[in-house]
C-alpha cells in the first residue's frame, strides 16, 4: 500500500452512533443494576442512585444535607475510619444531590472491592448524621452561600429559576441562610428514610468488574426492602412571560443578564431541532451570540445559551455579564439575533458546522465506560435508554434549515421570555 504523506486522510461524516447496551440484572429486592464493561484496567466504578431528592423534601435543603453527610460516619465507622480506609485503598468517592436524585459514586482497584464495598454499604444504609458533622457542614454551606451571593451571576440564576418555578417549588427554591440554620438532625433522619429506599434505587457498574460483583452487590444491597412515598410533578402557577425583573447589588462592576423560558422535555418531537437551534444561537464558541456580541461588538467576555434538562421539565435561557451602561445595547443585540433566526433560513455551511460540533461533543460523552456511566445515569432518571440517545442523534442529523426557522418561530418569541437583570449599584 502506498502512503500519501502529503495529504491527510479524507474526513468522513459520522452517520450514526452505535452503542453497546448495558447488561441489566436485578437484585433480590428489585434494584436494577446496569453494567457496562469496557475498561482494560482492573478498576470498577459503581454509582448508587436514588430518585426523588428535592421532590421528597418536607423541609428545604434536607436532600442536599443528607447526601453530603452520608460519608461522615456510620454506626460502625467514624468519619476518620472511613477517610483512612478510602485513602489507604486509593478509592475515589463522591456523594451529591441533584434536583431530581441523590447519588453516591465510588471507584477503586478490583483488589480493594472486598474492603470498599462493605464500607460503602455501611455509608449508604446506616449513616448516623452526627450533630458535629451537621454543624460542620452547615458552617461550610453558610460560607459558600455568602460567596455565591457576592456574585451577580449567581444571584441572577437564583432569581431566574425562582421566576420560572416559584420560590417554594422543588425546581425554583433557593438556598437561604434561614433554611440552612433551621436544619435539625431529625429532619435529616426523616428525609433519609423517605429517600434511600430499594424501590427508587438503581445501580450502574462500569469499568472491568469481576464476575462475582452482582452476587456481592446482592449481599450488600439486595436484602433491604423499603418503599418511597409517591411524588409527582407540580405545575408552577406563575406568569413570567414578558416580565423583566431588576435587582440591585453592591457586589461587582458588571451586570448579569438571564432571559428565557420553559421548554419541552427531551422526549418531545421538537426537542432535537430545539437542541440544534440552541447550539447555533449560543451553545458553542462559534455561535451567533459569541460571534456578534463578543467578537464583533466587544460588549462582553462571555455569552451563551443553554437548555437545562430536568426529569419533569426543561428551560432555555441566554446568559451574559456586561458593563452596567451597555445592558440595553446587549439586550437589543440579543433580540436582533433571535429575530434573524425567526425571519431567515440558516445557511447550509453554518448548519453543517453546528452538526459537526454536536457530533464531536456526543462522541466525548460516550468515550469510555466511565463517561457512558454518567450518560446512563441521566437517561435512567428520565426513563430513557442508550437506544433513545442513538435515535436522538439520528434525528439531529436529518434536521434541515427550514426546521430551525419553524422551531425558532415557535419557541423564541420574545414575549414568551422572562428576563432577570442584576445590576451593580456600588457607586
Coordinates of C-alpha atoms in Angstrom, one line a residue:
X1 CA 0.0 0.0 0.0
X2 CA 1.3 3.4 -0.9
X3 CA 1.0 6.0 1.8
X4 CA 0.1 9.6 0.8
X5 CA 2.3 11.7 3.1
X6 CA 1.3 15.0 1.5
X7 CA -2.4 14.8 2.3
X8 CA -4.2 13.6 5.4
X9 CA -7.0 11.0 5.3
X10 CA -10.3 12.1 4.0
X11 CA -12.8 13.5 6.6
X12 CA -15.7 11.1 7.0
X13 CA -19.0 12.2 8.4
X14 CA -20.3 10.1 11.3
X15 CA -23.8 9.0 10.2
X16 CA -24.9 7.2 13.3
X17 CA -23.9 6.2 16.8
X18 CA -23.8 2.5 17.7
X19 CA -23.5 1.9 21.4
X20 CA -23.3 -1.3 23.3
X21 CA -26.3 -1.7 25.5
X22 CA -25.6 -2.4 29.2
X23 CA -26.3 -5.7 30.8
X24 CA -29.3 -5.4 33.0
X25 CA -29.9 -7.5 36.1
X26 CA -31.9 -7.2 39.3
X27 CA -31.1 -7.7 42.9
X28 CA -33.4 -9.8 45.1
X29 CA -35.3 -6.6 46.2
X30 CA -35.8 -5.4 42.7
X31 CA -32.9 -2.9 42.5
X32 CA -31.9 -2.6 38.8
X33 CA -28.2 -3.0 38.0
X34 CA -26.9 -1.7 34.7
X35 CA -23.4 -3.0 33.8
X36 CA -21.1 -1.5 31.1
X37 CA -17.8 -3.3 30.5
X38 CA -15.0 -1.7 28.6
X39 CA -12.1 -0.8 30.8
X40 CA -8.9 -2.7 30.2
X41 CA -7.5 -1.9 33.6
X42 CA -8.7 -3.8 36.8
X43 CA -10.8 -0.9 38.1
X44 CA -14.5 -0.7 38.8
X45 CA -16.8 2.3 39.3
X46 CA -20.2 2.0 40.9
X47 CA -22.9 4.6 41.0
X48 CA -25.8 4.1 43.5
X49 CA -28.6 6.4 42.6
X50 CA -31.9 7.2 44.5
X51 CA -34.6 9.0 42.6
X52 CA -36.5 11.8 44.3
X53 CA -34.2 14.3 46.1
X54 CA -36.0 17.7 46.3
X55 CA -39.3 16.1 45.4
X56 CA -39.3 14.1 48.7
X57 CA -38.3 17.0 50.9
X58 CA -40.6 18.1 53.8
X59 CA -38.0 20.8 54.6
X60 CA -35.8 22.7 52.1
X61 CA -32.2 21.7 51.6
X62 CA -32.5 18.4 53.5
X63 CA -31.8 16.3 50.4
X64 CA -28.5 18.2 50.0
X65 CA -27.5 17.8 53.6
X66 CA -28.3 14.0 53.6
X67 CA -26.1 13.4 50.5
X68 CA -23.2 15.4 51.8
X69 CA -23.2 13.8 55.3
X70 CA -23.5 10.1 54.2
X71 CA -19.8 9.5 54.3
X72 CA -19.3 11.4 57.6
X73 CA -19.9 8.5 59.9
X74 CA -22.0 5.3 60.4
X75 CA -22.9 3.3 63.5
X76 CA -19.9 1.1 62.7
X77 CA -17.3 3.5 61.3
X78 CA -16.4 7.0 62.3
X79 CA -15.7 9.7 59.6
X80 CA -12.0 9.3 60.3
X81 CA -12.2 5.5 59.9
X82 CA -14.0 6.0 56.5
X83 CA -11.5 8.6 55.3
X84 CA -8.4 6.5 56.3
X85 CA -9.8 3.3 54.6
X86 CA -10.6 5.1 51.4
X87 CA -7.2 6.8 51.4
X88 CA -5.3 3.5 52.1
X89 CA -7.1 1.8 49.2
X90 CA -6.8 4.7 46.9
X91 CA -10.6 4.8 46.4
X92 CA -12.3 7.8 45.0
X93 CA -15.8 8.6 46.4
X94 CA -18.4 11.3 45.8
X95 CA -21.8 11.8 47.3
X96 CA -24.1 14.5 45.9
X97 CA -27.7 15.7 45.4
X98 CA -29.3 16.8 42.2
X99 CA -32.8 18.4 41.9
X100 CA -34.1 15.0 40.9
X101 CA -31.8 12.4 42.6
X102 CA -29.3 11.6 45.3
X103 CA -26.3 9.5 44.5
X104 CA -23.1 8.1 45.8
X105 CA -20.3 7.1 43.4
X106 CA -17.1 5.4 44.0
X107 CA -14.2 3.7 42.1
X108 CA -11.3 1.6 43.2
X109 CA -9.0 -1.2 42.0
X110 CA -10.7 -4.5 41.9
X111 CA -8.4 -6.0 44.5
X112 CA -9.8 -3.5 47.0
X113 CA -13.5 -4.1 46.3
X114 CA -13.8 -6.6 49.1
X115 CA -12.8 -3.8 51.5
X116 CA -14.5 -0.9 49.9
X117 CA -17.9 -2.4 49.0
X118 CA -18.9 -3.3 52.6
X119 CA -17.8 0.2 53.7
X120 CA -20.0 1.8 51.0
X121 CA -22.9 -0.4 52.1
X122 CA -22.5 0.9 55.7
X123 CA -22.3 4.5 54.4
X124 CA -25.5 4.1 52.3
X125 CA -27.6 2.0 54.6
X126 CA -26.5 3.1 58.1
X127 CA -25.4 6.7 58.3
X128 CA -25.6 8.5 61.8
X129 CA -25.8 12.2 60.8
X130 CA -23.9 13.3 63.9
X131 CA -24.6 16.7 65.4
X132 CA -20.9 17.7 65.0
X133 CA -20.9 16.8 61.3
X134 CA -24.2 18.6 60.7
X135 CA -22.8 21.8 62.3
X136 CA -19.6 21.5 60.3
X137 CA -21.4 21.1 57.0
X138 CA -23.9 23.9 57.9
X139 CA -21.0 26.3 58.5
X140 CA -19.3 25.3 55.3
X141 CA -22.6 25.8 53.4
X142 CA -23.1 29.2 55.0
X143 CA -19.7 30.3 53.9
X144 CA -20.3 29.1 50.4
X145 CA -23.6 30.8 50.3
X146 CA -22.0 34.1 51.3
X147 CA -19.5 33.7 48.4
X148 CA -22.3 32.9 46.0
X149 CA -24.4 35.9 47.0
X150 CA -21.4 38.1 46.3
X151 CA -21.6 37.2 42.6
X152 CA -24.1 38.9 40.4
X153 CA -24.2 35.9 38.0
X154 CA -25.2 33.5 40.8
X155 CA -27.8 36.0 42.1
X156 CA -29.2 36.3 38.6
X157 CA -29.5 32.5 38.2
X158 CA -31.3 32.2 41.6
X159 CA -33.8 34.9 40.7
X160 CA -34.3 33.4 37.2
X161 CA -35.2 29.9 38.4
X162 CA -37.5 31.4 41.1
X163 CA -39.2 33.4 38.3
X164 CA -39.8 30.3 36.2
X165 CA -41.0 27.9 39.0
X166 CA -41.7 29.9 42.2
X167 CA -39.8 30.2 45.4
X168 CA -41.4 27.1 47.0
X169 CA -41.2 24.8 44.0
X170 CA -38.5 22.0 44.0
X171 CA -37.1 23.4 40.8
X172 CA -37.4 27.1 41.9
X173 CA -36.4 27.5 45.6
X174 CA -33.0 28.8 46.5
X175 CA -30.8 28.0 49.5
X176 CA -31.0 30.7 52.2
X177 CA -29.2 31.4 55.5
X178 CA -32.5 30.8 57.3
X179 CA -33.0 27.4 55.6
X180 CA -29.5 26.2 56.5
X181 CA -29.8 27.4 60.1
X182 CA -33.1 25.6 60.6
X183 CA -31.9 22.1 59.8
X184 CA -32.0 19.7 62.7
X185 CA -30.8 16.1 62.9
X186 CA -34.4 14.8 63.0
X187 CA -35.0 16.5 59.6
X188 CA -32.2 14.5 58.0
X189 CA -33.2 11.2 59.5
X190 CA -36.7 11.7 58.2
X191 CA -35.5 12.8 54.7
X192 CA -33.1 9.8 54.6
X193 CA -35.9 7.4 55.5
X194 CA -38.1 8.7 52.6
X195 CA -35.3 8.9 50.0
X196 CA -32.9 6.0 50.4
X197 CA -35.1 3.0 49.6
X198 CA -35.0 0.0 47.4
X199 CA -37.9 0.9 45.1
X200 CA -36.4 4.2 44.0
X201 CA -32.9 2.9 43.6
X202 CA -30.8 1.8 40.7
X203 CA -27.0 0.9 40.4
X204 CA -24.6 1.5 37.5
X205 CA -21.5 -0.6 37.3
X206 CA -18.7 0.3 34.8
X207 CA -15.1 -0.5 34.2
X208 CA -13.8 -4.0 34.5
X209 CA -15.9 -5.6 37.2
X210 CA -15.1 -9.2 38.4
X211 CA -17.7 -11.9 37.7
X212 CA -18.9 -12.2 41.3
X213 CA -19.7 -8.5 41.7
X214 CA -23.5 -8.8 41.2
X215 CA -23.5 -11.5 43.9
X216 CA -21.6 -9.2 46.2
X217 CA -24.0 -6.3 45.4
X218 CA -26.9 -8.5 46.2
X219 CA -25.4 -9.5 49.5
X220 CA -24.9 -5.8 50.5
X221 CA -27.8 -4.0 48.8
X222 CA -30.3 -6.7 47.7
X223 CA -31.7 -7.6 51.1
X224 CA -33.4 -4.4 52.3
X225 CA -36.9 -3.6 51.2
X226 CA -38.2 -0.1 51.8
X227 CA -40.8 1.9 49.8
X228 CA -40.7 5.5 48.9
X229 CA -43.8 7.8 49.2
X230 CA -45.3 8.7 45.8
X231 CA -44.3 12.0 44.3
X232 CA -45.3 13.7 41.1
X233 CA -44.8 16.9 39.0
X234 CA -46.2 20.1 40.5
X235 CA -47.1 22.6 37.8
X236 CA -46.0 26.1 38.6
X237 CA -48.8 28.6 38.7
X238 CA -46.7 31.6 37.5
X239 CA -46.9 34.2 34.7
X240 CA -43.3 35.1 33.9
X241 CA -43.8 35.7 30.2
X242 CA -43.0 39.3 29.2
X243 CA -41.8 40.1 32.7
X244 CA -38.4 41.9 33.3
X245 CA -37.2 42.0 36.9
X246 CA -34.3 44.2 38.1
X247 CA -32.2 43.7 41.2
X248 CA -29.5 46.0 42.5
X249 CA -26.4 44.7 44.4
X250 CA -23.2 46.2 45.6
X251 CA -21.2 43.1 44.5
X252 CA -19.4 43.8 41.2
X253 CA -19.0 46.3 38.5
X254 CA -20.8 44.2 35.9
X255 CA -24.5 43.4 35.4
X256 CA -25.7 39.9 35.0
X257 CA -28.5 39.1 32.5
X258 CA -30.6 36.0 32.0
X259 CA -33.6 35.7 29.8
X260 CA -35.5 32.6 28.6
X261 CA -38.5 30.4 29.1
X262 CA -39.6 26.9 30.0
X263 CA -39.4 24.5 27.0
X264 CA -40.3 20.9 26.1
X265 CA -38.6 17.8 27.6
X266 CA -36.1 15.7 25.8
X267 CA -38.7 13.1 24.7
X268 CA -40.7 15.7 22.8
X269 CA -40.6 15.6 19.0
X270 CA -39.5 19.3 18.8
X271 CA -36.5 18.8 21.1
X272 CA -33.8 17.7 18.5
X273 CA -34.4 20.8 16.4
X274 CA -34.5 23.0 19.5
X275 CA -31.2 21.4 20.7
X276 CA -29.6 22.3 17.4
X277 CA -31.1 25.8 17.4
X278 CA -29.8 26.4 20.9
X279 CA -26.3 25.3 19.8
X280 CA -26.3 27.5 16.8
X281 CA -27.5 30.5 18.8
X282 CA -25.3 30.3 21.8
X283 CA -24.2 26.8 22.6
X284 CA -20.6 26.8 21.5
X285 CA -17.7 29.2 21.0
X286 CA -18.5 29.8 17.3
X287 CA -22.2 30.5 18.0
X288 CA -24.0 33.6 16.7
X289 CA -24.2 35.3 20.1
X290 CA -20.5 34.8 20.6
X291 CA -19.6 35.9 17.1
X292 CA -21.7 39.0 17.1
X293 CA -21.8 40.3 20.7
X294 CA -18.4 39.3 21.9
X295 CA -16.2 39.2 18.7
X296 CA -17.8 41.9 16.6
X297 CA -19.2 44.3 19.1
X298 CA -16.9 43.6 22.0
X299 CA -19.7 44.0 24.6
X300 CA -18.9 41.0 26.8
X301 CA -16.3 38.5 27.5
X302 CA -18.8 35.6 27.5
X303 CA -22.3 35.0 26.4
X304 CA -24.1 31.7 25.9
X305 CA -27.4 30.0 25.6
X306 CA -28.3 26.6 27.1
X307 CA -31.1 24.2 27.8
X308 CA -31.3 22.8 31.4
X309 CA -32.9 19.4 31.2
X310 CA -34.7 18.1 34.3
X311 CA -36.7 15.0 34.9
X312 CA -40.1 16.7 34.7
X313 CA -39.4 19.9 32.8
X314 CA -36.7 21.9 31.0
X315 CA -35.9 25.5 30.4
X316 CA -33.9 27.5 27.8
X317 CA -32.0 30.7 28.7
X318 CA -29.4 33.2 27.4
X319 CA -26.9 34.5 29.9
X320 CA -24.1 37.1 30.0
X321 CA -22.4 39.6 32.1
X322 CA -21.8 43.1 30.8
X323 CA -20.9 46.7 31.8
X324 CA -23.8 48.5 33.5
X325 CA -24.0 51.1 30.8
X326 CA -24.3 48.5 27.9
X327 CA -27.2 46.4 29.3
X328 CA -29.8 47.8 26.9
X329 CA -27.4 47.6 23.9
X330 CA -26.7 44.0 24.7
X331 CA -30.3 43.1 25.0
X332 CA -31.1 44.8 21.7
X333 CA -28.2 42.8 20.1
X334 CA -29.7 39.5 21.6
X335 CA -33.1 40.4 20.3
X336 CA -31.7 41.1 16.8
X337 CA -30.0 37.6 16.6
X338 CA -33.2 35.9 17.8
X339 CA -35.3 37.8 15.2
X340 CA -32.9 36.8 12.4
X341 CA -33.4 33.1 13.2
X342 CA -37.1 33.6 13.0
X343 CA -37.0 35.5 9.8
X344 CA -34.1 34.0 7.8
X345 CA -33.1 30.5 6.9
X346 CA -29.8 29.2 8.3
X347 CA -27.1 28.8 5.7
X348 CA -26.1 25.2 4.9
X349 CA -22.5 25.7 5.8
X350 CA -23.3 27.1 9.2
X351 CA -25.7 24.2 10.0
X352 CA -23.1 21.7 8.9
X353 CA -20.6 23.3 11.3
X354 CA -23.0 23.1 14.2
X355 CA -23.8 19.4 13.5
X356 CA -20.1 18.6 13.4
X357 CA -19.6 20.3 16.7
X358 CA -22.6 18.4 18.2
X359 CA -21.2 15.1 16.8
X360 CA -17.8 15.7 18.4
X361 CA -19.5 16.6 21.7
X362 CA -21.6 13.4 21.6
X363 CA -18.6 11.3 20.9
X364 CA -16.9 12.7 24.0
X365 CA -20.0 11.7 26.1
X366 CA -19.6 8.0 25.0
X367 CA -15.8 7.9 25.1
X368 CA -15.1 5.1 27.5
X369 CA -17.2 3.2 30.0
X370 CA -16.9 5.8 32.8
X371 CA -18.3 8.6 30.5
X372 CA -21.1 6.2 29.4
X373 CA -22.0 5.7 33.1
X374 CA -22.6 9.4 33.5
X375 CA -24.8 9.4 30.4
X376 CA -26.7 6.3 31.6
X377 CA -27.4 7.9 34.9
X378 CA -29.1 10.8 33.3
X379 CA -31.0 8.6 30.9
X380 CA -32.2 6.2 33.6
X381 CA -33.5 9.1 35.7
X382 CA -35.6 10.2 32.6
X383 CA -36.7 6.6 31.9
X384 CA -34.7 6.6 28.6
X385 CA -32.1 4.3 27.2
X386 CA -29.0 4.3 25.1
X387 CA -31.2 3.4 22.1
X388 CA -33.1 6.6 22.7
X389 CA -29.8 8.5 22.7
X390 CA -28.9 6.9 19.4
X391 CA -32.3 7.9 18.0
X392 CA -31.8 11.4 19.2
X393 CA -28.5 11.7 17.3
X394 CA -30.2 10.3 14.2
X395 CA -32.9 12.9 14.4
X396 CA -30.4 15.7 14.8
X397 CA -28.5 14.5 11.7
X398 CA -31.6 14.9 9.4
X399 CA -32.6 18.4 10.7
X400 CA -32.8 20.9 7.9
X401 CA -32.7 24.7 7.7
X402 CA -36.4 25.0 7.5
X403 CA -36.8 23.0 10.7
X404 CA -34.7 25.5 12.6
X405 CA -36.7 28.5 11.3
X406 CA -40.0 27.0 12.3
X407 CA -38.7 26.0 15.7
X408 CA -37.3 29.5 16.3
X409 CA -40.7 30.9 15.4
X410 CA -42.4 28.6 17.9
X411 CA -40.0 28.8 20.9
X412 CA -38.1 32.1 20.5
X413 CA -40.9 34.6 20.8
X414 CA -39.6 37.4 23.0
X415 CA -43.0 37.9 24.5
X416 CA -42.8 34.4 26.0
X417 CA -39.5 35.1 27.7
X418 CA -38.9 36.2 31.3
X419 CA -35.8 38.4 32.0
X420 CA -33.8 39.0 35.1
X421 CA -31.1 41.7 35.3
X422 CA -28.9 42.0 38.4
X423 CA -27.1 45.4 38.3
X424 CA -24.2 46.6 40.3
X425 CA -25.1 49.7 42.3
X426 CA -21.8 50.1 44.1
X427 CA -21.1 53.7 43.2

